[in-house]
Structure formats: C-alpha cells, structure tokens
Coordinates of C-alpha atoms in Angstrom, one line a residue:
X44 CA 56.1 83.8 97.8
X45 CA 56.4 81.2 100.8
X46 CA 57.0 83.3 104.3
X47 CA 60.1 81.8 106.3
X48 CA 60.1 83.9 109.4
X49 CA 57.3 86.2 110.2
X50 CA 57.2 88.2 114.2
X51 CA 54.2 89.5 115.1
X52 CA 54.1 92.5 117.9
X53 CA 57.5 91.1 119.1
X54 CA 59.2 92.9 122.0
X55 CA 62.0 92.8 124.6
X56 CA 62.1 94.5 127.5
X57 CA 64.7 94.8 130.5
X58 CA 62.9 96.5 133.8
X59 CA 61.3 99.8 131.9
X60 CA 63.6 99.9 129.5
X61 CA 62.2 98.7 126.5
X62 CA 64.6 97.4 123.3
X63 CA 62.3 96.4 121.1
X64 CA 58.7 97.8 121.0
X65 CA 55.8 95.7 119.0
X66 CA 58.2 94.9 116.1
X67 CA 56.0 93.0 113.1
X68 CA 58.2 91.4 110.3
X69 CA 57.9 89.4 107.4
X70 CA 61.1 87.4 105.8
X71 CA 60.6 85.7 102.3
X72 CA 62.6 82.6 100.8
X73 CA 64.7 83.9 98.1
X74 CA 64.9 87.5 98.8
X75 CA 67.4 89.9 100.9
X76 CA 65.8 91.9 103.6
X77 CA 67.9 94.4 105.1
X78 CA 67.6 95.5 108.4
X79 CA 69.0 98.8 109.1
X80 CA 69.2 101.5 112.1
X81 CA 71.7 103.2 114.3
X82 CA 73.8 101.6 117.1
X83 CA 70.8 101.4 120.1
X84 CA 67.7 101.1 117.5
X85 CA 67.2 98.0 118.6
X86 CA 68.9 95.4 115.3
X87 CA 71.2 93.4 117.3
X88 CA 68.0 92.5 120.1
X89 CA 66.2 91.5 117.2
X90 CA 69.0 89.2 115.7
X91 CA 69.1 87.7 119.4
X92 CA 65.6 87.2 119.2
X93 CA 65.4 85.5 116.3
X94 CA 68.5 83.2 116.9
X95 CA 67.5 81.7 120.2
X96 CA 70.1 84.4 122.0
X97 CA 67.2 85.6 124.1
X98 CA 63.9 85.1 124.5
X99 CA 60.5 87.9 123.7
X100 CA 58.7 89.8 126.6
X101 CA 55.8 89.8 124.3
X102 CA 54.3 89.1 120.8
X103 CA 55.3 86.2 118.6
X104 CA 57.6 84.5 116.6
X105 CA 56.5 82.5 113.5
X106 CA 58.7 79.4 111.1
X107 CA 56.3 78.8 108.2
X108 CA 52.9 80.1 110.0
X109 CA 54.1 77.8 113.1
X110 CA 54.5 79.6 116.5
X111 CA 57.9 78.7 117.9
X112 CA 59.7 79.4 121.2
X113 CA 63.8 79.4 120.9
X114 CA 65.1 78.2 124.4
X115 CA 68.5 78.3 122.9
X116 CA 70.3 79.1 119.6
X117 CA 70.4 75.5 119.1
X118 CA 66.6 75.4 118.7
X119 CA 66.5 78.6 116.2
X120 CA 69.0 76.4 113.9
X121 CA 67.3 73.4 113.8
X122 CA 64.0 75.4 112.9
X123 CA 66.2 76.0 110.0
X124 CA 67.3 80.0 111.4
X125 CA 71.7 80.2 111.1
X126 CA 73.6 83.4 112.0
X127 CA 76.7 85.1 110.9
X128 CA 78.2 87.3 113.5
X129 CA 80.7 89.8 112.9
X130 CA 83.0 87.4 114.4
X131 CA 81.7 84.0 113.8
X132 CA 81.0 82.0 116.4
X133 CA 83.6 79.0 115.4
X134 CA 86.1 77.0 117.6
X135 CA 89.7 78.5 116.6
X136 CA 91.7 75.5 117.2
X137 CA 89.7 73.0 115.4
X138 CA 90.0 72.6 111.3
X139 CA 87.7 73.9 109.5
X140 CA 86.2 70.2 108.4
X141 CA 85.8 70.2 112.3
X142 CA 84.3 73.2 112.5
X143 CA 81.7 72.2 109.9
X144 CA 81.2 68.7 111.3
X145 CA 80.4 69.9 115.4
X146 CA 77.3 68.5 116.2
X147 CA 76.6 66.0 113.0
X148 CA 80.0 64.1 113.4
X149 CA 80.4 60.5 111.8
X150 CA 83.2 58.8 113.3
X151 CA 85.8 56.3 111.9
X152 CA 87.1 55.8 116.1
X153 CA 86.5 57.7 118.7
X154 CA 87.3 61.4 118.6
X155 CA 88.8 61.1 114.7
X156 CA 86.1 62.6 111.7
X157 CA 85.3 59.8 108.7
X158 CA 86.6 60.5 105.5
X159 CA 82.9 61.4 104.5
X160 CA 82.9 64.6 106.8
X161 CA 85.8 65.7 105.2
X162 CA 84.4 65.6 101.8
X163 CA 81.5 67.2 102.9
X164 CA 82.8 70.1 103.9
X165 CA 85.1 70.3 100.8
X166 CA 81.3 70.5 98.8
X167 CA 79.8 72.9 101.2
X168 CA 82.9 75.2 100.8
X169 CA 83.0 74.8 96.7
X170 CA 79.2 75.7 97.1
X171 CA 80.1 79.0 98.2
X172 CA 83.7 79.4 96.1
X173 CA 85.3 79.6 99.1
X174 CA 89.2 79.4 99.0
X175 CA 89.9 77.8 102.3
X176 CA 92.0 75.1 103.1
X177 CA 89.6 72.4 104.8
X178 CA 92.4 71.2 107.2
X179 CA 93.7 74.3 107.8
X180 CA 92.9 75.5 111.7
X181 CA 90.5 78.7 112.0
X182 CA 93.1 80.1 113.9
X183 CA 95.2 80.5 111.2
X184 CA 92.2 81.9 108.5
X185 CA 92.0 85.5 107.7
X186 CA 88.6 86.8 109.1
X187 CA 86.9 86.6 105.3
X188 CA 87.9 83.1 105.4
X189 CA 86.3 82.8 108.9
X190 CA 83.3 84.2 107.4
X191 CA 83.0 82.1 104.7
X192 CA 83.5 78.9 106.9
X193 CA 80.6 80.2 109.4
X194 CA 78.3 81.1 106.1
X195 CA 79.3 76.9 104.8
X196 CA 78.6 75.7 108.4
X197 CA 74.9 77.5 108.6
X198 CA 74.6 75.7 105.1
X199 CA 75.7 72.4 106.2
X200 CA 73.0 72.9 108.8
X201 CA 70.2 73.2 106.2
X202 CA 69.2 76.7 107.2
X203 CA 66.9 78.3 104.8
X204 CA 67.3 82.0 106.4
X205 CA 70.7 83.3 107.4
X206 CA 71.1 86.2 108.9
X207 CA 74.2 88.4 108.7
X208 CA 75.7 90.7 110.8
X209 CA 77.6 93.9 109.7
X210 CA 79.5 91.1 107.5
X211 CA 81.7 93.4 105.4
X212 CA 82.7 95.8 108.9
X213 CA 86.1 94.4 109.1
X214 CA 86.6 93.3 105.2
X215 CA 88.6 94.9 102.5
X216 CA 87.2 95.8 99.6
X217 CA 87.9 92.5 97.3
X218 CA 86.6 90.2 100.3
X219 CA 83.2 92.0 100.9
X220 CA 82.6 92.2 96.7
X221 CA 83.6 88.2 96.6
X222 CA 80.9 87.8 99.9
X223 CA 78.1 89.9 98.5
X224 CA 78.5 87.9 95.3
X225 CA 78.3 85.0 97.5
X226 CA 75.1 86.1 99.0
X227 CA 73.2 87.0 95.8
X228 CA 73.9 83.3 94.9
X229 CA 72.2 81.8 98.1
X230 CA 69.3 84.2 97.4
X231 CA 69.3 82.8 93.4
X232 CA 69.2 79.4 95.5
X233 CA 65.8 80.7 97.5
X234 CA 67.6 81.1 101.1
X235 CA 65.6 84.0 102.9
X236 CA 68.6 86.6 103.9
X237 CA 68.2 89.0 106.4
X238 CA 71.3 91.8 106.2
X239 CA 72.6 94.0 108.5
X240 CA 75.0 96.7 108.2
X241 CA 75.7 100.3 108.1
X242 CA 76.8 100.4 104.6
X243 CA 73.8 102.2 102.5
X244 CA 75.8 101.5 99.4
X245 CA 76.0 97.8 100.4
X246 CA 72.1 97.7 101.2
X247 CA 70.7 99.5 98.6
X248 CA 72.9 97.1 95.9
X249 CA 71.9 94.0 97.3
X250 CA 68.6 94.1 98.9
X251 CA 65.1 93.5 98.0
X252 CA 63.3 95.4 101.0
X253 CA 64.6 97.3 103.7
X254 CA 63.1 97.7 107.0
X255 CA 64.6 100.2 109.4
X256 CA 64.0 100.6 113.4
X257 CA 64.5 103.6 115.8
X258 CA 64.4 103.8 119.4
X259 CA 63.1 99.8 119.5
X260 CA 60.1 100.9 117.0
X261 CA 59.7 100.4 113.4
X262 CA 60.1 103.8 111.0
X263 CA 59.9 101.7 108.1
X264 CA 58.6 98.0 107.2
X265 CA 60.0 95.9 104.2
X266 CA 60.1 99.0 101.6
X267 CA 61.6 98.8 98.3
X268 CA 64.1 101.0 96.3
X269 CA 64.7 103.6 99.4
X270 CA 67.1 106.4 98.5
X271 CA 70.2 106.9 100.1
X272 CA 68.7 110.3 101.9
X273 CA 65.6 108.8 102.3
X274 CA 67.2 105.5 104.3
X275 CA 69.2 108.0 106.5
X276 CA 66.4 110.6 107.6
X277 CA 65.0 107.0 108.5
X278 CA 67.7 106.1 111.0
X279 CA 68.6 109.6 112.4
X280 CA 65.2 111.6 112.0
X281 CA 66.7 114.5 110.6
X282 CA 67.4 115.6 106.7
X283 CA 70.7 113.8 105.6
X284 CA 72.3 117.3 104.5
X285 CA 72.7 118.1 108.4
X286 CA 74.9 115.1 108.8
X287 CA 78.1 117.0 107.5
X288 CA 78.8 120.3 109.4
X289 CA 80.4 123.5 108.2
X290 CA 83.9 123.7 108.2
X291 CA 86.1 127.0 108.7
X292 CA 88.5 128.2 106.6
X293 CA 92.3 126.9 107.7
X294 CA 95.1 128.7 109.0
X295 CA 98.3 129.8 106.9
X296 CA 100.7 127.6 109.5
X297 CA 101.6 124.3 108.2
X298 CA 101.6 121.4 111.2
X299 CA 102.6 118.7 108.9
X300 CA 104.8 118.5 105.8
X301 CA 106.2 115.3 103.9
X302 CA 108.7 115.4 101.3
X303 CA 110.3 112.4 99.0
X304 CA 108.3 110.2 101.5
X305 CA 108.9 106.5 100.3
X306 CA 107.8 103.3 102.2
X307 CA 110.0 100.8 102.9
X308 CA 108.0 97.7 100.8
X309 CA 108.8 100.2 97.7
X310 CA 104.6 100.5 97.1
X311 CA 104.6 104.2 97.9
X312 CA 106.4 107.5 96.5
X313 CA 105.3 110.7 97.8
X314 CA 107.1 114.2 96.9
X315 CA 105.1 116.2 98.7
X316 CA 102.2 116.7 101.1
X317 CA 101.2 119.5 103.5
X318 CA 98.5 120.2 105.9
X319 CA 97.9 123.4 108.0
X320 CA 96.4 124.6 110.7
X321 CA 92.4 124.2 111.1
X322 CA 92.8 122.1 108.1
X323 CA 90.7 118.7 107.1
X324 CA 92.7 116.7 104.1
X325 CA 91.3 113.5 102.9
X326 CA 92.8 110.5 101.2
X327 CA 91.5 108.6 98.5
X328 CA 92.2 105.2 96.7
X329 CA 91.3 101.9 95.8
X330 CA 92.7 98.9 98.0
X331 CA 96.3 98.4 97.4
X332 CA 97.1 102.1 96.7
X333 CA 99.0 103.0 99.1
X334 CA 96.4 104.9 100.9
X335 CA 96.9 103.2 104.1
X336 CA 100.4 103.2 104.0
X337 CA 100.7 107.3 103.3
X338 CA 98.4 107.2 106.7
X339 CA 100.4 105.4 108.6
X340 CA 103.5 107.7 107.5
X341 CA 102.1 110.4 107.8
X342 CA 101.2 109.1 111.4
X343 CA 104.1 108.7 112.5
X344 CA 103.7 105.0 113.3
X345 CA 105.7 103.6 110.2
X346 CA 109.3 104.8 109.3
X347 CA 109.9 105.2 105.6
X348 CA 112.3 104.3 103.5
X349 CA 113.4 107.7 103.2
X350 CA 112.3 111.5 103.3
X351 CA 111.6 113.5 105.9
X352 CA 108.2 114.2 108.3
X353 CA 108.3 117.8 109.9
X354 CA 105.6 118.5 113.0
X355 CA 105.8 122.2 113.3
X356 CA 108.6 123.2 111.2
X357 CA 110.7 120.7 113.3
X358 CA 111.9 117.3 112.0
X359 CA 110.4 114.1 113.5
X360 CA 113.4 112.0 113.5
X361 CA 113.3 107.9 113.9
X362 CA 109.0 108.6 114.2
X363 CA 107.4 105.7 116.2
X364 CA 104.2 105.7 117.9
X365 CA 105.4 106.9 121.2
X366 CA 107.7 109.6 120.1
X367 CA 105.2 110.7 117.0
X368 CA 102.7 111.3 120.5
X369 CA 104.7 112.9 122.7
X370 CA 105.3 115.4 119.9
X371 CA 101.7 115.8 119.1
X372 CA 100.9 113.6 116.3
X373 CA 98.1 111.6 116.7
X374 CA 97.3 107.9 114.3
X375 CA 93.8 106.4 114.6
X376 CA 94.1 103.0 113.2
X377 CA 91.3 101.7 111.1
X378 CA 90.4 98.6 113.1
X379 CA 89.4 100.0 116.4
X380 CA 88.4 97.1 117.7
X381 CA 91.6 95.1 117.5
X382 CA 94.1 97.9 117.3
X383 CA 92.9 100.9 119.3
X384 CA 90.8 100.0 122.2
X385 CA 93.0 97.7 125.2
X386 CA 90.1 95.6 125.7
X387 CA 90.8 95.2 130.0
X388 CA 90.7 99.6 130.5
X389 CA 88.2 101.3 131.8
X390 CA 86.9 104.4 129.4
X391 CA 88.8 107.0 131.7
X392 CA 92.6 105.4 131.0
X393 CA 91.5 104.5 127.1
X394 CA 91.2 108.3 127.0
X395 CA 94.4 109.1 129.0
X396 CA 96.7 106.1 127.8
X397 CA 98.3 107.8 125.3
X398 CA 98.8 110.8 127.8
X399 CA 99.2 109.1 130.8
X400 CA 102.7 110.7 131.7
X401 CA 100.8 114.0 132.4
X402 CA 99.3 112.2 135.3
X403 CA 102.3 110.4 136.8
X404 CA 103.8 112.6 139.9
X405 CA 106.4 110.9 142.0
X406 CA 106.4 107.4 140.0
X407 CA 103.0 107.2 141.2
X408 CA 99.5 108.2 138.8
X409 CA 97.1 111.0 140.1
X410 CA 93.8 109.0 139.7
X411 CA 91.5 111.8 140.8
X412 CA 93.2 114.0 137.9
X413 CA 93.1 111.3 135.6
X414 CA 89.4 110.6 135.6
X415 CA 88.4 114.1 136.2
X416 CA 90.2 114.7 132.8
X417 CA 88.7 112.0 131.3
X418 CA 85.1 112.8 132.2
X419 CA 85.8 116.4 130.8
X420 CA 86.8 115.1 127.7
X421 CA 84.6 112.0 127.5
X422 CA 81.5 115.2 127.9
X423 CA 82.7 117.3 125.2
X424 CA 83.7 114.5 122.8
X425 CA 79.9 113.3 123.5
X426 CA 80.8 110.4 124.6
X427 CA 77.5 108.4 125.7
X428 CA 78.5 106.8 129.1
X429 CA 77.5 107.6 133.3
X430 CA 80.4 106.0 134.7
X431 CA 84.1 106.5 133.1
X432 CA 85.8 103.9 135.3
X433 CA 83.4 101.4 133.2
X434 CA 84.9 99.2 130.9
X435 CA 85.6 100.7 127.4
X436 CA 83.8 97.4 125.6
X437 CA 80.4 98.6 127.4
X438 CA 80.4 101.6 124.7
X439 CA 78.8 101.1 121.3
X440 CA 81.2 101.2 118.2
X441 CA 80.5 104.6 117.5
X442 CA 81.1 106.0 121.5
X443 CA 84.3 103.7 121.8
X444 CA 85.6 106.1 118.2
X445 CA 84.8 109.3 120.2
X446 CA 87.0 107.9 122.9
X447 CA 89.7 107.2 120.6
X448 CA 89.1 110.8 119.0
X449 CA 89.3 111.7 123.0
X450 CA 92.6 109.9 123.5
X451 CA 94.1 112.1 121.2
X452 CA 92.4 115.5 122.6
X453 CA 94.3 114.0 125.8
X454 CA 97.7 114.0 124.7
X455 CA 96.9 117.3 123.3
X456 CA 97.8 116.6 119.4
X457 CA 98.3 119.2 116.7
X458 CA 97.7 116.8 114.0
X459 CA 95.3 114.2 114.0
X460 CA 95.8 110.9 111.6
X461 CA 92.5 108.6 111.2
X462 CA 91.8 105.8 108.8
X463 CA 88.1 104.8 108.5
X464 CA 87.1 106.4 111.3
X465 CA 83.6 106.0 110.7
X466 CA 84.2 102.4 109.9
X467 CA 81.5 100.0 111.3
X468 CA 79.8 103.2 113.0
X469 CA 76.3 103.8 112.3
X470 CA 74.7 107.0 110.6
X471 CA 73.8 109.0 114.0
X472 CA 77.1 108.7 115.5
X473 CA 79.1 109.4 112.7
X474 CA 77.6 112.5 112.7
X475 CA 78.7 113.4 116.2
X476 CA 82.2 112.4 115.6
X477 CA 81.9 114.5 112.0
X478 CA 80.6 117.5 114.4
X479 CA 83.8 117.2 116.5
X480 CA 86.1 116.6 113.3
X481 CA 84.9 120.5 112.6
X482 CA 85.5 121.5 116.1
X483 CA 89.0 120.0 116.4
X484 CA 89.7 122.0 113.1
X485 CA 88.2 124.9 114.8
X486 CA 90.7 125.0 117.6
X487 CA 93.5 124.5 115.4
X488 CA 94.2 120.5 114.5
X489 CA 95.1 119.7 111.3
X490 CA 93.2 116.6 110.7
X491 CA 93.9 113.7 107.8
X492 CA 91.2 111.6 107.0
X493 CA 92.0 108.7 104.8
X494 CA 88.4 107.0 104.1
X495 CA 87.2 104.9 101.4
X496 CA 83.9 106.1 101.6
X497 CA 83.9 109.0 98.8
X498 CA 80.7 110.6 99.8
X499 CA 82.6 111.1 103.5
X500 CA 86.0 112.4 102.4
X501 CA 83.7 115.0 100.1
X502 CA 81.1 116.4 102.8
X503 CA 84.4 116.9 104.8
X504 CA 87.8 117.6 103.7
X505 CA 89.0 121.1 102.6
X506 CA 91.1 118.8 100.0
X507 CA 90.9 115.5 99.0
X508 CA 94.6 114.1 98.0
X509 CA 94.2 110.9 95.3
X510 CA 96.2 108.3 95.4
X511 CA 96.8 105.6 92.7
X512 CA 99.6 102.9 92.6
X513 CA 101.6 104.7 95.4
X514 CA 101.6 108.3 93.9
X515 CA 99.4 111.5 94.0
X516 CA 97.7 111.0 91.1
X517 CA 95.3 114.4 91.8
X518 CA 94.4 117.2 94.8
X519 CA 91.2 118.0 94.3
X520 CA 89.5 121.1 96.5
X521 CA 86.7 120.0 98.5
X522 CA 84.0 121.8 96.8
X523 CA 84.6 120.4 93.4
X524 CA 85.0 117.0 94.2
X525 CA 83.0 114.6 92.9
X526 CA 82.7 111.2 93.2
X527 CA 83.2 110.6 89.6
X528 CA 86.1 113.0 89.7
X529 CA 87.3 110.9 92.7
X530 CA 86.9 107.3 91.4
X531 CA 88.4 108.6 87.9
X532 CA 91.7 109.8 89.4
X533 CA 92.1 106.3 91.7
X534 CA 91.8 104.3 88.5
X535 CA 95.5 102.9 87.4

C-alpha cells in the first residue's frame, strides 16, 4: 500500500503552550482514516498543519517519502493535499463553474470562463452525483450542496488525499447518508481520506483506521475495528458508562402540557403531551417526522394551527419567542451556530440576552450586575473561559452550548426546549452539559430533549416520546428503551 502523507514527530507550539506534541502519522491511498478527539485534543492544528494553514515547530511532514514545507495552503494543494471545512472555503457570489475554475481558468475574453470550464465542472460534479446547478451562485446552494461543490473543486485539483472536517455537523440525515456514500466511492477510486468528526457511528461505518489524540498527544495510532466504548475512553480517559449521570425521580407538578397541538403546514397532530417538574422527556424520529416541529411548539417559538400550550397551569396565548421567555419557556435551536449565538456579543450578554430586562434600571443597563451574573452562571454551567466580556466565537462548540444552556438559567426558565444540543459537540463536553441537564432537573426544570442520537435520548430521558409521520406513535419509559424499540416505533 503506497503511503500519501506520512508526519513524523510533528508538533506546534504557541509560547509554552503546546498543541500538538510529537504527533507520527501514516495516511494510505485508498483507505479512510479517521481522526478523532475532543474539542482542544489537538485535530483542527493538525488539519492546519497538513493544509499549509500553519506551519510545524518541530518534526516533519512527508508527500510520498519527500520532505515538504507548506508556506501556504496553496502549496499543500498542489502537493496534491485538498480540504473540506465545515464551511467550505468557496467565493459565495461566484457560480459554482466559477468556483471550480479559480486558479485554472481558460478564457474566451477577458474575465468570461470558456465553454470548456463549464463542462468540466458539469463532469467533476456527475463524478460525485452531485445535484447542483453548475450556474447557480453558491450563495443560493444549501450547505450540502456547498459541500459537494468544495469536495468537486479539491477533485478538479487532482488531490489524492482530502481531508474532511466534521462534514455531516450541520447535515440532515439524507445529505450526510448521500455524502458518506460519496466518500466510500473516492476511497473505491484510491483517494487517501482523512475524516474528522464527532459522530462514532459515522466513524466506525466508514473508516478503515482510527487514530485518536488527547491533550496534543496520540492515545491511539491507525487502529482497526475500535468499539464504540473503547473509542470514547480514548478521547475522554474515563469508562464511557460515566458519561451519562444519574437522574432523580420527577416531581408530581406538570410545567408543560399540550393538547390537540397541530402545526400550521398540516405535518403534525399531537393530542397530548405533558412534562413535569424535575423531568427529562426525549423526542424521537426520523427526518421529516415532525420531531423538530413538536420542538419548536412545544417551545414556544412556532404558533400552531390550533390547540393550546399551558406553562404552569396557565395558557400561553399568541406564544412567540419573547413572550414564551418572559414566561419561562426556554427553545435551544439545533444550529447554534447560525441560530443561537449573535456572533458580535461578548460571552457575558450571550448569557443575559435573553434576560437582559432584569438588568435595565432607569432605561439604562447595570453592567457590573450584568457580568457579575454572567460569570456566576458562566462558573456553574462550566463554562471554560477567563474573561466573560470576551467574544462568544472564542469558545469551543461545546462551551458556546453551555452558554446557551446558561442563557436560559438567566432568564430563569421552568422548562427548557433543546434540539441536538449535543450536535457538533465532542464526547468530553457533552458530558458536562449531560451533568448539568441532571442538575437543571434537580432544581426543578422540566427539560425536552428532542435528539436524533438514540443512544443520547436513552442514557437520559425519564421518557422517550416517538414520533412518526406527525403523530405519537409510542412513549416509551426510559429504562426499557432500546434502540431497536426506538428505531421500530419511528418506522412509517
């Protein structure tokens, strides 16, 4: 087997801090090798490495047994290296043929592509069966679509190793099954993969090896057919069945009750649902159940059709986001990135914004009261950080969740509303934000926790409500779920 990439004793360092510690790696032609750790372990200084992003403080970076030295990502790509960010690095208001073409244009006049480009890119796209318009702006393209176009442009650039990273974090479950087809095929092909993501599912499906870093170092090189528990006590250091904690029993109270809910698009029809006191309910159900849409009913961010929403024995009329707050429901969207976090705040408002009227005194808000709040909560919500008034995009994915889980401590909710709120979090960090799931319960929140991760709705929910084609198709009790019993109920 012909090695593509090999690093030898690689490492990065910034001051004493060291990111990557004496990291050796071999990547194969024709094989997957997944690269897998928690947020901080040291993956995303690797991909940098090996893309040109940055350069090594020590050790060695090998193309076919010859040392190179990336000054650039430009350099790693014409070594043959191409990489697929979580949001691909592509020009939004060009076409996609443009897109493809930067850098290798032929030109019929000046600044207009030949008809040759265009058909290029037409055979780069068929080579990965993607469904994109060519002349259609990126813009316009949902983010699978982007990520096929960036996947067809690293082709177009003769790569022979692509690296991916977290791919599927912000895909449905249709689009990441039609790009992990995709990927087998360039592997079938003999393109070296190197894949990185916090789905073990994902990984242990399509991967050959699996190599997994902690704290900059290697716990694991290139092993085959890891376990699910083995691959976590990997990442975390600690047995796998400590990564769910033990929840109390509920309360008698109901906080939230739903009856003859309907959505407005007709896709969902709901008699009944309750959730009390202390209590953690999942949701379950394939894409296109109507398991987001119960969520965002339930969350008071989406008026149905019809039927009523009661907080505390008291009718929540006309809910919207603002009103559904101020009365103490709290919705945690499932893409924090684009639909939780305000990208300009510092960490201290992104934990009071939804609370921020506590703070206002004479049209005018209390700063020192503000922060001081938020550093309180951003401690006990363990929230990783020295400096609150720092900019919210400075936290890792899982810390900027745990200030969303914060936000709604802040506005002090009695019923909490998340949809994958692990999603695109990594194994150690979901753990802490699993660990404050228990304690919210414990003070009295009644939580909902819609998740299409089965193994997550099981190791935490009291119940587990199933829903297929808009309806409760089951309620199954925590302790006798299964995820056969689970996937069984969401089939039509």
């Amino acid at each position: 087997m012909t090695i593509t990439v090999t690093t030898r004793d690689l490492g990065k360092s910034y001051g004493d801090t060291r990111a990557l510690d004496a990291v050796d790696l071999e990547l194969f032609a024709g094989e997957v090798h997944a690269l897998m750790g928690e947020n901080g372990s040291g993956k995303s200084t690797m991909v940098k490495l090996l893309s040109g992003v940055i350069r090594p403080s020590r050790g060695e970076i090998l193309v076919d047994g010859q040392v190179v030295h990336f000054a650039s990502p430009h350099e790693a790509r014409e070594r043959g290296i191409g990489t697929i960010f979580q949001d691909p690095a592509l020009v939004p208001d060009l076409t996609v043929v443009q897109n493809l073409a930067l850098g290798k244009e032929r030109r019929a006049a000046p600044g207009i592509l030949g008809r040759t480009s265009r058909r290029e890119a037409q055979e780069w796209l068929d080579l990965i069966q993607a469904d994109v318009d060519p002349e259609a702006r990126v813009r316009t393209l949902s983010i699978a679509g982007k990520q096929l176009v960036a996947i067809a442009k690293a082709l177009s650039d003769r790569s022979r190793l692509l690296i991916f990273d977290e791919p599927t974090a912000a895909l449905g479950d249709t689009e990441s099954e039609h790009l992990l087809t995709q990927i087998d095929q360039l592997r079938k092909q003999g393109l070296g993969v190197v894949y990185i993501s916090h789905r073990i599912a994902e990984v242990q499906r399509i991967s050959d090896r699996v190599t997994v870093l902690k704290d900059g170092r290697v716990t694991c090189a290139g092993a085959e057919g890891l376990g699910r528990d083995e691959i976590i006590r990997l990442m975390i250091g600690r047995d796998p069945d400590d990564l769910f904690p033990t929840l109390d029993t509920p309360r008698d109270r109901v906080v939230l009750r739903a009856s003859g809910l309907r959505s407005r698009d007709g896709s969902l029809d709901v008699e009944a649902f309750d959730l009390h006191a202390g209590e953690v309910v999942g949701i379950a159900g394939l894409d296109g159940s109507g398991r987001d849409t119960l969520a965002r009913l339930l969350g008071g961010v989406e008026r149905p059709a019809s039927g009523t929403l009661e907080l505390d024995g008291e009718v929540l009329k006309r809910p919207d986001p603002a009103r559904s707050v101020r009365r103490g429901l709290s919705y945690v969207p499932p893409d924090r990135r684009r639909q939780a976090v305000v990208d300009s705040f510092s960490i201290a408002r992104s934990i009071t914004q939804s609370a921020l009227w506590r703070f206002v005194r004479g049209g005018l808000v209390r700063t020192r009261e503000e922060n001081r709040t938020a550093r309180d909560l951003a401690t006990r919500m363990g929230v990783k950080t020295k400096d609150v008034s720092a900019n919210v995009l400075t936290l890792s994915g899982g810390n900027q969740q745990k200030v969303v889980l914060a936000r709604a401590v802040a506005a002090q909710s009695k019923v909490l509303v998340c949809d994958e709120p692990t999603a695109g979090v990594d194994v150690g960090a979901r753990s802490d934000i699993y660990d404050q799931f228990a304690e919210l319960a414990r003070k009295g929140l009644g939580i909902v926790l819609s998740s299409s991760d089965m193994l997550e709705l099981i190791g935490m929910c009291h119940r587990i409500v199933v829903i297929c084609e808009g309806q409760i198709t089951e309620v199954v009790p925590g302790h006798e779920a299964t995820e056969e019993r689970l996937l069984a109920a969401q089939l039509p």
